[in-house]
Amino acid sequence: MAGEITSAGIKFCYKAESTAGTKPTGAFTEIPDVISLPAMDSAPEALECTPLSETAWKRYVLGLKDPGSSVDIEANDTTAFRTAWSTMATAAATAKAASKAMWFEIKIPGRDSFYFTGEPADLGFAGASVNSVQTIHGYIVPNVISGFAAASSAG
């Protein structure tokens, strides 16, 4: 084995800031029944900076990455998921009213976690099809991508 990891055991968690502008410490709360998380690794834009004197090749500098307008969290459409999402959305609204952010953690067993802040949207109806498990999509509009850091305590 060359260090590959599996998605088994990955958790999606949240916690509101205690101090505005500071990532919360301690245990984050898991949102249960999540079955799919999106990539949080887009290619940066390349910003052209070719001077008029160049005659053969354009030049570029590294620009910003774009996480997209929303992060799509897919889950089994269970009562536990809907309750947890609603609780998280209420906590996010309370934090926002106090000028604090909601932090999200993608907890990867045996690795650092991936963190970002954002605002969750209300759940809708994801559709249905014959002979399938009912799933739902929860969307979060990202504000700040913090990146990888040590995992929070159990949660």
XYZ file of N, CA and C in Angstrom:
465
model
N 0.850 -1.181 0.000
C 0.000 0.000 0.000
C 0.889 1.235 0.000
N 0.551 2.170 -0.840
C 1.368 3.371 -1.003
C 0.791 4.591 -0.299
N -0.096 4.403 0.629
C -0.655 5.531 1.353
C -2.020 5.973 0.865
N -2.649 5.180 0.013
C -3.983 5.532 -0.453
C -4.947 5.575 0.726
N -5.969 6.395 0.594
C -6.987 6.445 1.639
C -8.333 6.097 1.024
N -9.258 5.748 1.861
C -10.607 5.425 1.428
C -11.558 6.499 1.948
N -12.708 6.572 1.345
C -13.699 7.542 1.809
C -14.457 7.028 3.036
N -14.252 5.767 3.399
C -14.946 5.199 4.559
C -14.621 5.993 5.819
N -15.636 6.375 6.536
C -15.457 7.074 7.803
C -15.398 8.581 7.717
N -15.446 9.153 6.511
C -15.427 10.614 6.384
C -16.724 11.171 6.968
N -16.595 12.276 7.704
C -17.759 12.912 8.330
C -17.842 14.369 7.890
N -19.080 14.874 7.810
C -19.316 16.281 7.508
C -19.884 16.918 8.767
N -19.190 17.940 9.278
C -19.529 18.517 10.579
C -19.608 20.042 10.494
N -20.164 20.647 11.537
C -20.290 22.106 11.581
C -20.124 22.616 13.009
N -19.786 23.898 13.104
C -19.740 24.584 14.400
C -19.686 26.089 14.146
N -20.472 26.843 14.896
C -20.466 28.305 14.790
C -19.292 28.880 15.567
N -18.830 30.026 15.113
C -17.747 30.709 15.819
C -18.209 31.155 17.202
N -17.288 31.080 18.166
C -17.507 31.695 19.474
C -16.996 33.126 19.443
N -15.861 33.301 18.745
C -15.256 34.610 18.563
C -15.252 34.916 17.082
N -15.826 36.036 16.690
C -15.914 36.392 15.275
C -14.538 36.387 14.629
N -14.455 35.724 13.467
C -13.213 35.688 12.711
C -12.233 34.616 13.137
N -12.626 33.765 14.082
C -11.719 32.734 14.597
C -12.365 31.362 14.466
N -11.626 30.422 13.865
C -12.148 29.058 13.729
C -12.437 28.503 15.114
N -13.613 27.919 15.318
C -13.945 27.380 16.638
C -13.073 26.178 17.001
N -12.894 25.975 18.272
C -12.148 24.824 18.763
C -13.122 23.834 19.385
N -12.626 22.675 19.730
C -13.475 21.657 20.336
C -14.232 20.877 19.288
N -15.147 20.065 19.758
C -15.884 19.157 18.880
C -16.842 19.895 17.963
N -16.852 19.506 16.701
C -17.837 19.954 15.732
C -18.976 18.932 15.752
N -20.154 19.330 15.325
C -21.323 18.448 15.303
C -21.457 17.803 13.936
N -21.586 16.481 13.901
C -21.719 15.762 12.639
C -23.140 15.879 12.094
N -23.249 16.029 10.785
C -24.533 15.926 10.096
C -24.601 14.495 9.572
N -25.571 13.708 10.033
C -25.611 12.291 9.667
C -26.139 12.045 8.252
N -25.864 10.843 7.766
C -26.433 10.308 6.522
C -25.948 10.977 5.248
N -24.813 11.703 5.318
C -24.225 12.311 4.121
C -23.619 11.190 3.271
N -23.916 11.197 1.968
C -23.404 10.150 1.084
C -22.444 10.672 0.014
N -22.377 11.987 -0.177
C -21.492 12.529 -1.196
C -21.126 13.974 -0.874
N -19.846 14.278 -1.011
C -19.343 15.644 -0.828
C -18.663 16.076 -2.123
N -18.765 17.335 -2.488
C -18.157 17.790 -3.742
C -16.655 18.014 -3.591
N -15.991 18.075 -4.717
C -14.578 18.454 -4.723
C -14.462 19.905 -4.259
N -13.469 20.181 -3.474
C -13.199 21.554 -3.029
C -11.785 21.917 -3.489
N -11.536 21.718 -4.775
C -10.198 21.908 -5.321
C -10.295 22.305 -6.783
N -10.635 23.541 -7.051
C -10.752 23.996 -8.433
C -9.413 24.532 -8.935
N -9.270 24.515 -10.230
C -8.064 25.067 -10.846
C -8.071 26.583 -10.697
N -6.932 27.173 -10.381
C -6.895 28.636 -10.301
C -6.968 29.253 -11.694
N -7.498 30.460 -11.742
C -7.494 31.181 -13.012
C -6.062 31.557 -13.357
N -5.758 31.586 -14.637
C -4.470 32.070 -15.119
C -4.691 33.480 -15.645
N -3.992 34.439 -15.079
C -4.155 35.842 -15.458
C -3.036 36.234 -16.418
N -3.425 36.630 -17.603
C -2.429 36.967 -18.616
C -1.720 38.264 -18.261
N -0.414 38.248 -18.379
C 0.393 39.443 -18.090
C 1.466 39.637 -19.170
N 1.150 39.234 -20.398
C 2.110 39.305 -21.499
C 2.417 40.757 -21.852
N 3.701 41.122 -21.823
C 4.040 42.485 -22.245
C 3.982 42.602 -23.774
N 3.769 43.797 -24.251
C 3.712 44.031 -25.687
C 5.009 43.640 -26.381
N 6.104 43.643 -25.662
C 7.399 43.315 -26.264
C 7.568 41.820 -26.542
N 6.729 40.972 -25.972
C 6.834 39.521 -26.181
C 6.474 39.192 -27.622
N 7.240 38.294 -28.249
C 6.985 37.938 -29.643
C 6.689 36.459 -29.849
N 6.805 35.620 -28.814
C 6.608 34.188 -29.029
C 5.578 33.546 -28.099
N 5.609 33.885 -26.840
C 4.748 33.199 -25.868
C 4.038 34.189 -24.956
N 2.795 33.864 -24.620
C 2.083 34.642 -23.614
C 2.619 34.264 -22.242
N 2.463 35.162 -21.279
C 2.868 34.912 -19.892
C 1.641 35.009 -19.001
N 1.673 34.256 -17.911
C 0.550 34.222 -16.971
C 1.056 34.243 -15.540
N 0.200 34.733 -14.659
C 0.444 34.630 -13.223
C -0.756 33.914 -12.611
N -0.523 33.324 -11.488
C -1.549 32.565 -10.786
C -2.646 33.486 -10.276
N -3.894 33.146 -10.583
C -5.045 33.903 -10.119
C -5.759 33.178 -8.988
N -7.007 33.517 -8.783
C -7.800 32.949 -7.696
C -8.474 31.643 -8.099
N -8.759 30.810 -7.100
C -9.561 29.603 -7.301
C -11.020 29.979 -7.052
N -11.925 29.278 -7.717
C -13.350 29.525 -7.556
C -14.028 28.257 -7.052
N -14.500 28.258 -5.798
C -15.139 27.055 -5.269
C -16.545 26.836 -5.829
N -17.012 27.765 -6.645
C -18.372 27.678 -7.172
C -19.318 28.446 -6.284
N -20.519 28.620 -6.762
C -21.482 29.436 -6.027
C -22.129 28.685 -4.874
N -22.066 27.347 -4.904
C -22.607 26.592 -3.776
C -21.931 25.232 -3.685
N -21.866 24.726 -2.469
C -21.314 23.412 -2.171
C -22.503 22.473 -2.014
N -22.513 21.375 -2.759
C -23.632 20.432 -2.802
C -23.353 19.245 -1.885
N -24.098 19.140 -0.801
C -23.981 18.037 0.145
C -25.143 17.081 -0.125
N -24.846 15.886 -0.634
C -25.905 14.916 -0.901
C -26.020 13.962 0.286
N -27.249 13.646 0.659
C -27.495 12.783 1.811
C -28.706 11.899 1.564
N -28.777 10.813 2.323
C -30.019 10.044 2.351
C -31.069 10.940 2.989
N -32.260 10.961 2.436
C -33.312 11.862 2.914
C -33.999 11.248 4.139
N -33.274 11.311 5.265
C -33.782 10.749 6.516
C -34.254 11.859 7.442
N -35.047 11.489 8.411
C -35.470 12.447 9.428
C -34.254 12.981 10.179
N -33.285 12.098 10.451
C -32.076 12.522 11.168
C -31.320 13.594 10.381
N -31.179 13.402 9.064
C -30.487 14.403 8.250
C -31.257 15.717 8.244
N -32.566 15.656 7.992
C -33.369 16.876 7.932
C -33.340 17.639 9.259
N -33.404 16.910 10.369
C -33.349 17.546 11.691
C -31.990 18.204 11.912
N -30.914 17.487 11.583
C -29.567 18.034 11.764
C -29.351 19.256 10.872
N -29.830 19.189 9.622
C -29.665 20.326 8.701
C -30.427 21.549 9.228
N -31.635 21.331 9.688
C -32.446 22.423 10.222
C -31.784 23.041 11.455
N -31.265 22.200 12.343
C -30.572 22.683 13.543
C -29.349 23.501 13.148
N -28.590 23.003 12.164
C -27.399 23.707 11.693
C -27.779 25.032 11.044
N -28.821 25.044 10.219
C -29.240 26.274 9.545
C -29.696 27.336 10.547
N -30.398 26.902 11.593
C -30.820 27.830 12.645
C -29.605 28.396 13.378
N -28.644 27.527 13.690
C -27.410 27.976 14.365
C -26.628 28.935 13.468
N -26.617 28.674 12.154
C -25.919 29.563 11.216
C -26.579 30.937 11.165
N -27.902 30.971 11.160
C -28.627 32.250 11.146
C -28.376 33.033 12.429
N -28.349 32.336 13.554
C -28.064 32.976 14.848
C -26.647 33.540 14.851
N -25.688 32.755 14.335
C -24.295 33.216 14.271
C -24.175 34.442 13.364
N -24.834 34.399 12.204
C -24.768 35.520 11.264
C -25.332 36.791 11.894
N -26.420 36.663 12.642
C -27.017 37.828 13.313
C -26.063 38.444 14.330
N -25.129 37.627 14.839
C -24.132 38.096 15.804
C -22.791 38.385 15.126
N -22.804 38.506 13.790
C -21.604 38.770 12.984
C -20.545 37.691 13.146
N -21.008 36.453 13.269
C -20.104 35.308 13.374
C -20.398 34.354 12.229
N -19.432 33.512 11.909
C -19.561 32.593 10.781
C -19.846 31.170 11.245
N -20.427 30.400 10.335
C -20.596 28.965 10.543
C -19.436 28.280 9.828
N -18.717 27.428 10.559
C -17.598 26.677 10.011
C -18.044 25.255 9.689
N -17.506 24.712 8.604
C -17.776 23.348 8.197
C -16.464 22.577 8.144
N -16.533 21.341 8.574
C -15.350 20.480 8.604
C -15.643 19.201 7.839
N -14.766 18.880 6.902
C -14.790 17.562 6.266
C -13.709 16.770 6.988
N -14.153 15.876 7.852
C -13.246 15.134 8.729
C -12.853 13.824 8.045
N -11.557 13.682 7.765
C -11.020 12.529 7.052
C -10.207 11.694 8.040
N -10.622 10.452 8.302
C -9.912 9.630 9.293
C -8.412 9.511 8.984
N -7.586 9.756 9.993
C -6.146 9.623 9.850
C -5.465 10.747 9.108
N -6.191 11.791 8.769
C -5.636 12.937 8.028
C -6.114 14.229 8.655
N -5.537 15.349 8.177
C -6.070 16.646 8.562
C -7.474 16.792 7.984
N -8.269 17.658 8.591
C -9.608 17.963 8.094
C -9.544 19.143 7.139
N -10.584 19.288 6.326
C -10.716 20.420 5.404
C -11.803 21.332 5.945
N -11.505 22.634 6.056
C -12.426 23.590 6.673
C -12.828 24.701 5.698
N -14.075 25.145 5.835
C -14.544 26.327 5.123
C -15.705 26.925 5.906
N -15.999 28.199 5.637
C -17.166 28.843 6.234
C -18.197 29.043 5.136
N -19.457 29.166 5.547
C -20.493 29.371 4.552
C -21.864 29.535 5.164
N -22.828 29.756 4.272
C -24.219 29.939 4.671
C -25.072 28.858 4.036
N -25.780 28.064 4.847
C -26.617 26.999 4.297
C -27.941 27.537 3.759
N -28.440 26.865 2.733
C -29.762 27.171 2.174
C -30.776 26.188 2.746
N -32.042 26.563 2.712
C -33.108 25.655 3.143
C -33.163 24.448 2.209
N -33.576 23.322 2.750
C -33.728 22.106 1.949
C -34.958 22.196 1.064
N -34.884 21.559 -0.076
C -36.019 21.472 -0.983
C -36.384 20.015 -1.195
N -36.966 19.704 -2.342
C -37.308 18.332 -2.720
C -36.419 17.952 -3.891
N -35.669 16.868 -3.738
C -34.666 16.491 -4.741
C -35.212 15.622 -5.865
N -36.488 15.321 -5.846
C -37.055 14.462 -6.876
C -37.106 13.022 -6.393
N -37.663 12.164 -7.209
C -37.800 10.756 -6.846
C -37.837 9.919 -8.111
N -37.460 8.651 -7.974
C -37.559 7.711 -9.084
C -37.915 6.333 -8.542
N -38.400 5.487 -9.413
C -38.846 4.154 -9.026
C -37.673 3.318 -8.513
N -37.920 2.572 -7.438
C -36.985 1.588 -6.906
C -35.620 2.195 -6.591
N -35.623 3.283 -5.841
C -34.361 3.925 -5.467
C -34.452 4.463 -4.049
N -33.288 4.705 -3.478
C -33.225 5.333 -2.168
C -33.474 6.828 -2.360
N -34.311 7.394 -1.535
C -34.612 8.826 -1.627
C -33.432 9.612 -1.059
N -32.872 10.504 -1.871
C -31.782 11.365 -1.424
C -32.216 12.820 -1.499
N -31.419 13.675 -0.871
C -31.688 15.113 -0.824
C -30.356 15.846 -0.991
N -30.404 17.057 -1.499
C -29.209 17.880 -1.646
C -29.339 19.094 -0.742
N -28.351 19.280 0.107
C -28.256 20.484 0.923
C -27.172 21.368 0.326
N -27.440 22.647 0.200
C -26.484 23.554 -0.431
C -25.961 24.569 0.573
N -24.656 24.836 0.470
C -23.992 25.828 1.311
C -23.247 26.786 0.393
N -23.477 28.072 0.556
C -22.742 29.081 -0.202
C -21.451 29.359 0.568
N -20.291 29.038 -0.034
C -19.028 29.208 0.690
C -18.627 30.674 0.792
N -18.096 31.042 1.958
C -17.584 32.399 2.169
C -16.065 32.427 2.158
N -15.467 31.586 2.991
C -14.001 31.519 3.110
C -13.582 30.058 3.062
N -12.643 29.731 2.185
C -12.064 28.391 2.148
C -10.796 28.457 2.989
N -10.815 27.809 4.133
C -9.669 27.828 5.045
C -8.640 26.776 4.637
N -9.118 25.613 4.176
C -8.211 24.553 3.747
C -7.960 23.518 4.832
N -6.855 22.813 4.689
C -6.536 21.722 5.614
C -5.909 22.229 6.898
N -6.327 21.617 8.018
C -5.762 21.892 9.342
C -6.076 20.682 10.213
N -5.504 20.644 11.385
C -5.733 19.525 12.307
C -7.218 19.306 12.533
N -7.603 18.036 12.622
C -8.993 17.689 12.836
C -9.461 18.168 14.206
N -10.743 18.518 14.304
C -11.325 18.886 15.589
C -11.391 17.651 16.457
N -11.716 17.858 17.714
C -11.866 16.716 18.611
C -13.068 15.887 18.192
N -13.248 14.760 18.804
C -14.319 13.818 18.424
C -15.643 14.525 18.222
N -16.359 14.055 17.241
C -17.643 14.672 16.958
C -18.136 14.293 15.615
